[in-house]
Coordinates of C-alpha atoms and ligand atoms in Angstrom, one line a residue:
X1 CA -53.1 99.2 109.0
X2 CA -54.2 98.3 112.6
X3 CA -52.2 99.5 115.5
X4 CA -49.8 96.9 117.1
X5 CA -50.8 96.3 120.8
X6 CA -47.9 95.3 123.0
X7 CA -49.2 93.7 126.2
X8 CA -47.6 95.0 129.4
X9 CA -48.7 92.1 131.4
X10 CA -48.9 88.5 130.4
X11 CA -52.6 87.9 130.4
X12 CA -52.2 84.2 129.7
X13 CA -52.1 83.4 133.4
X14 CA -54.6 84.8 135.7
X15 CA -52.9 86.5 138.7
X16 CA -55.1 88.4 141.2
X17 CA -53.3 91.0 143.4
X18 CA -53.0 89.4 146.8
X19 CA -55.0 91.0 149.5
X20 CA -53.1 92.7 152.3
X21 CA -54.4 91.1 155.6
X22 CA -56.1 93.6 158.0
X23 CA -54.0 92.1 160.8
X24 CA -50.3 92.4 159.8
X25 CA -48.4 89.1 159.7
X26 CA -44.8 89.5 160.8
X27 CA -41.9 87.6 159.2
X28 CA -40.8 84.9 161.7
X29 CA -39.0 82.5 159.3
X30 CA -41.4 79.8 160.4
X31 CA -44.1 80.2 157.8
X32 CA -45.8 76.9 156.8
X33 CA -48.5 76.2 154.2
X34 CA -51.8 74.4 154.5
X35 CA -49.9 71.0 154.4
X36 CA -47.4 72.1 157.0
X37 CA -44.6 72.6 154.5
X38 CA -42.1 75.5 155.2
X39 CA -41.1 78.1 152.7
X40 CA -37.4 77.4 152.1
X41 CA -36.6 77.6 148.4
X42 CA -37.3 80.5 146.0
X43 CA -36.9 80.1 142.2
X44 CA -36.7 83.4 140.4
X45 CA -37.2 83.5 136.6
X46 CA -35.3 86.5 135.3
X47 CA -36.4 86.1 131.7
X48 CA -38.9 84.2 129.7
X49 CA -36.6 84.0 126.7
X50 CA -34.2 81.3 125.7
X51 CA -31.8 80.5 122.8
X52 CA -32.8 76.9 122.8
X53 CA -36.1 75.2 121.8
X54 CA -36.1 72.0 123.9
X55 CA -39.2 70.1 122.9
X56 CA -40.1 69.3 126.5
X57 CA -40.1 72.9 127.4
X58 CA -40.3 75.4 124.5
X59 CA -41.2 73.4 121.4
X60 CA -40.3 75.4 118.3
X61 CA -43.8 75.0 116.7
X62 CA -45.2 77.1 119.6
X63 CA -42.4 79.4 120.5
X64 CA -41.7 80.4 116.9
X65 CA -40.6 83.8 115.5
X66 CA -44.1 85.2 116.0
X67 CA -44.2 84.3 119.7
X68 CA -44.6 87.4 121.9
X69 CA -42.1 87.4 124.7
X70 CA -42.6 89.8 127.6
X71 CA -41.5 93.4 126.9
X72 CA -38.6 94.8 129.0
X73 CA -40.9 97.2 130.9
X74 CA -43.0 94.4 132.3
X75 CA -40.0 92.6 133.8
X76 CA -39.1 93.1 137.4
X77 CA -36.0 95.2 137.8
X78 CA -33.0 93.8 139.8
X79 CA -33.9 96.2 142.7
X80 CA -37.5 94.9 142.7
X81 CA -36.3 91.3 142.6
X82 CA -33.9 91.9 145.4
X83 CA -36.6 93.6 147.5
X84 CA -39.0 90.7 147.1
X85 CA -36.2 88.2 147.8
X86 CA -35.4 90.0 151.0
X87 CA -39.0 89.7 152.1
X88 CA -39.1 86.0 151.2
X89 CA -35.9 85.4 153.2
X90 CA -37.7 87.0 156.2
X91 CA -40.3 84.2 155.9
X92 CA -37.7 81.4 155.9
X93 CA -36.2 81.2 152.4
X94 CA -32.6 79.9 152.6
X95 CA -32.0 79.0 149.0
X96 CA -32.5 81.1 145.8
X97 CA -32.2 79.6 142.4
X98 CA -32.0 81.9 139.4
X99 CA -33.8 80.5 136.3
X100 CA -35.6 81.4 133.1
X101 CA -35.9 80.8 130.1
X102 CA -32.1 81.0 130.0
X103 CA -31.1 83.4 132.8
X104 CA -27.7 84.2 131.4
X105 CA -29.4 86.0 128.5
X106 CA -30.6 88.7 130.9
X107 CA -28.1 91.6 130.5
X108 CA -26.1 92.5 133.6
X109 CA -27.2 89.5 135.6
X110 CA -24.0 89.7 137.6
X111 CA -25.3 92.8 139.4
X112 CA -28.4 91.0 140.5
X113 CA -26.3 88.1 141.7
X114 CA -24.2 90.6 143.7
X115 CA -27.3 92.2 145.3
X116 CA -28.8 88.7 146.2
X117 CA -25.4 87.5 147.5
X118 CA -25.6 90.4 150.0
X119 CA -28.8 89.1 151.6
X120 CA -28.7 87.2 154.9
X121 CA -31.1 84.9 156.7
X122 CA -32.7 86.2 160.0
X123 CA -29.9 84.5 161.9
X124 CA -27.2 86.1 159.7
X125 CA -26.3 83.2 157.4
X126 CA -25.6 83.7 153.7
X127 CA -28.1 82.2 151.3
X128 CA -27.5 79.2 149.1
X129 CA -27.4 81.1 145.8
X130 CA -27.5 79.0 142.7
X131 CA -28.5 79.2 139.0
X132 CA -29.8 76.8 136.4
X133 CA -28.5 77.4 132.8
X134 CA -28.4 75.6 129.5
X135 CA -24.7 76.3 129.5
X136 CA -24.6 77.9 126.1
X137 CA -22.8 81.1 127.4
X138 CA -21.4 79.7 130.7
X139 CA -17.8 79.5 129.5
X140 CA -17.9 83.3 129.0
X141 CA -19.8 84.2 132.1
X142 CA -18.5 81.7 134.8
X143 CA -15.7 83.8 136.3
X144 CA -17.9 87.0 136.5
X145 CA -20.7 85.1 138.1
X146 CA -18.4 83.6 140.7
X147 CA -16.8 87.0 141.4
X148 CA -20.3 88.5 141.9
X149 CA -21.1 85.9 144.6
X150 CA -22.8 83.0 142.8
X151 CA -22.0 79.8 144.7
X152 CA -22.9 77.0 142.3
X153 CA -24.6 76.1 139.0
X154 CA -26.8 73.4 137.6
X155 CA -26.4 72.8 133.9
X156 CA -29.0 71.2 131.7
X157 CA -27.5 68.7 129.3
X158 CA -29.6 66.1 127.5
X159 CA -27.0 64.1 125.7
X160 CA -23.3 63.8 124.9
X161 CA -23.7 62.7 121.3
X162 CA -23.6 66.0 119.3
X163 CA -26.4 65.0 116.9
X164 CA -28.7 63.9 119.7
X165 CA -27.9 67.1 121.7
X166 CA -28.5 69.3 118.7
X167 CA -31.9 67.7 118.0
X168 CA -32.9 68.0 121.7
X169 CA -32.2 71.7 121.8
X170 CA -33.7 72.0 118.4
X171 CA -31.5 75.0 117.4
X172 CA -28.4 73.0 116.3
X173 CA -26.3 74.2 119.3
X174 CA -23.1 72.1 119.6
X175 CA -22.6 70.0 122.7
X176 CA -18.9 71.0 122.9
X177 CA -19.7 74.6 123.9
X178 CA -21.9 73.4 126.8
X179 CA -19.1 71.0 128.0
X180 CA -16.7 74.0 127.8
X181 CA -19.1 75.9 130.0
X182 CA -19.1 73.1 132.6
X183 CA -15.3 73.0 132.5
X184 CA -15.1 76.7 133.1
X185 CA -17.6 76.6 136.0
X186 CA -15.6 73.8 137.5
X187 CA -12.3 75.7 137.0
X188 CA -13.6 78.9 138.8
X189 CA -15.1 76.9 141.6
X190 CA -18.8 77.3 140.9
X191 CA -19.6 74.0 142.7
X192 CA -20.7 71.4 143.6
X193 CA -22.0 71.4 140.0
X194 CA -25.1 69.5 139.1
X195 CA -25.9 68.4 135.5
X196 CA -29.6 67.7 134.7
X197 CA -30.6 65.4 131.9
X198 CA -34.2 65.2 130.9
X199 CA -34.8 61.6 129.7
X200 CA -37.4 61.2 127.0
X201 CA -38.2 57.6 126.0
X202 CA -37.5 57.0 122.3
X203 CA -35.3 60.1 122.1
X204 CA -32.3 60.1 124.3
X205 CA -32.2 57.1 126.7
X206 CA -29.2 55.7 124.8
X207 CA -27.3 58.6 126.2
X208 CA -27.8 57.7 129.9
X209 CA -24.8 55.3 130.3
X210 CA -22.4 57.5 128.2
X211 CA -23.3 60.5 130.2
X212 CA -22.8 58.6 133.5
X213 CA -19.4 57.3 132.3
X214 CA -18.3 60.8 131.1
X215 CA -19.0 62.6 134.4
X216 CA -17.6 59.7 136.5
X217 CA -14.3 59.8 134.6
X218 CA -14.0 63.5 133.5
X219 CA -14.5 65.1 136.9
X220 CA -13.5 62.3 139.3
X221 CA -17.2 62.0 140.4
X222 CA -17.2 65.7 141.6
X223 CA -20.1 66.5 139.4
X224 CA -23.6 65.2 140.3
X225 CA -25.5 63.9 137.2
X226 CA -29.3 63.9 137.7
X227 CA -31.8 62.1 135.5
X228 CA -35.2 63.9 135.2
X229 CA -38.4 62.1 134.1
X230 CA -40.2 63.8 131.2
X231 CA -43.0 65.9 132.8
X232 CA -46.3 67.3 131.6
X233 CA -45.3 70.9 132.4
X234 CA -47.2 73.7 130.8
X235 CA -49.6 73.1 127.9
X236 CA -47.3 73.0 124.9
X237 CA -44.9 70.0 125.0
X238 CA -47.3 67.3 123.8
X239 CA -46.5 65.1 126.9
X240 CA -47.5 61.4 126.8
X241 CA -47.0 58.9 129.5
X242 CA -45.4 56.4 127.1
X243 CA -42.6 58.8 126.5
X244 CA -41.7 58.8 130.2
X245 CA -38.8 56.4 131.1
X246 CA -39.4 55.7 134.8
X247 CA -36.4 56.5 137.1
X248 CA -36.5 52.8 138.3
X249 CA -35.6 51.8 134.7
X250 CA -32.8 54.4 134.6
X251 CA -31.4 53.0 137.8
X252 CA -31.5 49.5 136.4
X253 CA -29.6 50.6 133.3
X254 CA -26.9 52.1 135.4
X255 CA -26.7 49.1 137.7
X256 CA -25.8 47.0 134.7
X257 CA -22.5 48.9 134.7
X258 CA -21.8 50.1 138.2
X259 CA -22.9 49.1 141.8
X260 CA -25.0 51.9 143.3
X261 CA -26.0 52.5 147.0
X262 CA -28.8 54.8 148.2
X263 CA -27.9 58.1 150.0
X264 CA -30.0 60.2 152.4
X265 CA -31.3 63.5 151.3
X266 CA -28.9 66.5 152.0
X267 CA -31.8 68.8 152.9
X268 CA -35.6 68.4 153.5
X269 CA -37.5 68.9 150.3
X270 CA -34.7 67.8 148.0
X271 CA -36.2 66.9 144.6
X272 CA -33.6 64.3 143.7
X273 CA -33.3 60.7 145.1
X274 CA -29.6 60.4 145.7
X275 CA -27.4 57.3 144.8
X276 CA -23.7 56.9 145.1
X277 CA -21.4 54.6 143.1
X278 CA -20.1 51.9 145.5
X279 CA -16.6 52.3 144.0
X280 CA -16.4 55.9 145.1
X281 CA -17.0 57.1 141.6
X282 CA -19.4 59.9 142.7
X283 CA -23.1 60.4 142.9
X284 CA -26.2 60.5 140.7
X285 CA -29.7 61.7 141.3
X286 CA -33.2 60.7 140.1
X287 CA -35.9 63.3 139.8
X288 CA -39.1 61.3 139.5
X289 CA -42.1 63.8 139.5
X290 CA -44.2 61.4 137.4
X291 CA -43.6 58.0 139.0
X292 CA -42.5 58.9 142.6
X293 CA -44.1 62.3 143.5
X294 CA -42.3 64.3 146.1
X295 CA -45.0 66.9 147.0
X296 CA -45.2 66.0 150.7
X297 CA -42.2 68.2 151.6
X298 CA -42.2 70.6 148.6
X299 CA -40.9 73.9 150.0
X300 CA -40.5 75.7 146.7
X301 CA -42.1 79.0 145.6
X302 CA -41.6 80.4 142.1
X303 CA -41.5 84.0 141.0
X304 CA -42.1 84.7 137.3
X305 CA -40.0 87.3 135.5
X306 CA -42.8 89.9 135.8
X307 CA -43.4 89.3 139.5
X308 CA -46.2 86.7 139.7
X309 CA -45.9 84.2 142.5
X310 CA -46.6 80.6 141.6
X311 CA -46.9 77.9 144.3
X312 CA -46.3 74.9 142.1
X313 CA -44.5 74.0 138.9
X314 CA -47.9 72.8 137.5
X315 CA -49.9 75.8 138.7
X316 CA -52.7 77.3 136.6
X317 CA -52.7 80.7 138.3
X318 CA -50.3 83.1 140.1
X319 CA -50.4 86.0 142.5
X320 CA -49.4 89.4 141.2
X321 CA -46.8 90.8 143.5
X322 CA -45.6 93.4 141.0
X323 CA -48.8 95.4 141.4
X324 CA -48.0 95.6 145.2
X325 CA -44.4 96.6 144.5
X326 CA -45.3 99.3 142.0
X327 CA -48.5 100.3 143.8
X328 CA -46.6 101.7 146.8
X329 CA -47.2 98.8 149.2
X330 CA -44.9 98.8 152.2
X331 CA -42.5 96.0 153.1
X332 CA -44.8 95.1 156.0
X333 CA -47.8 94.9 153.8
X334 CA -46.1 92.7 151.2
X335 CA -44.7 90.5 154.0
X336 CA -48.2 90.0 155.3
X337 CA -49.6 89.3 151.9
X338 CA -46.9 86.8 151.1
X339 CA -47.6 85.0 154.4
X340 CA -51.3 84.8 153.7
X341 CA -50.7 83.4 150.2
X342 CA -48.3 80.8 151.4
X343 CA -50.4 79.8 154.4
X344 CA -53.2 78.9 152.0
X345 CA -51.1 76.8 149.7
X346 CA -52.2 73.2 149.3
X347 CA -50.7 72.4 145.9
X348 CA -49.6 68.7 145.3
X349 CA -50.1 68.3 141.5
X350 CA -47.8 65.3 141.1
X351 CA -49.4 63.3 143.9
X352 CA -52.8 64.0 142.4
X353 CA -51.6 63.1 138.9
X354 CA -50.4 59.8 140.2
X355 CA -53.8 59.1 141.8
X356 CA -55.8 59.8 138.7
X357 CA -56.2 57.9 135.5
X358 CA -53.9 59.1 132.7
X359 CA -55.1 62.4 131.1
X360 CA -57.5 63.2 134.0
X361 CA -55.2 65.9 135.4
X362 CA -57.8 68.7 134.6
X363 CA -58.0 70.9 131.6
X364 CA -57.0 74.2 133.2
X365 CA -54.0 75.6 131.3
X366 CA -50.8 75.0 133.4
X367 CA -48.1 77.7 133.4
X368 CA -45.2 77.2 131.0
X369 CA -41.9 76.2 132.5
X370 CA -39.9 78.8 130.5
X371 CA -42.0 81.4 132.3
X372 CA -41.4 80.4 135.9
X373 CA -38.3 78.3 135.7
X374 CA -38.0 74.5 136.3
Ligands
LIG1 S1 -45.9 69.1 141.8 FE1 -46.0 71.1 142.7 S2 -46.3 70.7 144.9 FE2 -45.6 68.8 143.9 S3 -43.3 68.8 144.1 FE3 -43.8 69.7 142.1 S4 -43.9 71.9 142.6 FE4 -44.1 70.9 144.5

């Protein structure tokens, strides 16, 4: 009987250890990449596991019972995550989003939230601390997350119809429990709440208008519903262009029911194009990575659950920060290494995809979304 080998590092994604520059690079908060984009938004994946099997992210056929998720020992501890986050904040990060997999599956997450909530920007301001969840356990966790210092949440919800929702999450999870989670988050003040709906042509576009109506009426427009184009993330979701419903089509469908007016972005680098109902019924967003790329002011870095830094959602390789952390590197060394990595960043996958014929986006294996967070 052969020995079972449990990998301590996910070798599926190459991740060299960043070099520590000979000349130290201090944290000024003004770091920009090779395209002049600042580092403002850090997405931290705290687990690669999820209790859903959404076909556009973790299709069941690939992420089946034999799939090897990362062992606990390879995950960054909360102290390691907080140390890295503090160094990123020194370079200009003002917003931290906790993601996964499903972040609420990581035990004791509230204590990480409390540690991160204690961080301050170089000029003493608190961070914008948020979290993206599938809402499955939000009803139970909302109050504790709020008490720990979480400011707001984004909930993924791909349909209101129970049968459609169960087929989209592919584990038969009932929509009612996610709606209860949104109610609970609203009740404890984890807002402004955003709800993200991934639209897949031929699967759930019939849910667009019912979702819009529900969130207009149920929360007096205080919840922002965003529609996300189906993306070719990772290498497992069988993406096809003909299953993408362009955001322009989504907007047209909504306008058949309600007058909508454009709104300016709230912050530079915002992924959603904002629209408001002319009758004051609230706001919606369109996230159009496929048909309207927004790479020109992308200020997002992503940290995988085992400490690899990825510079783009569609990256094919990362940078191994955990080895620096566990190899005894000082804060100053890691700060310099981070600066050098970001300064060399020129990622703009969505722009390049748009400029190339379909399918010509290169064969290199892209990192999976469940591993680095959306
Ligand atoms: S494709 Fe990459 S560079 Fe472009 S917006 Fe998305 S994460 Fe940023």
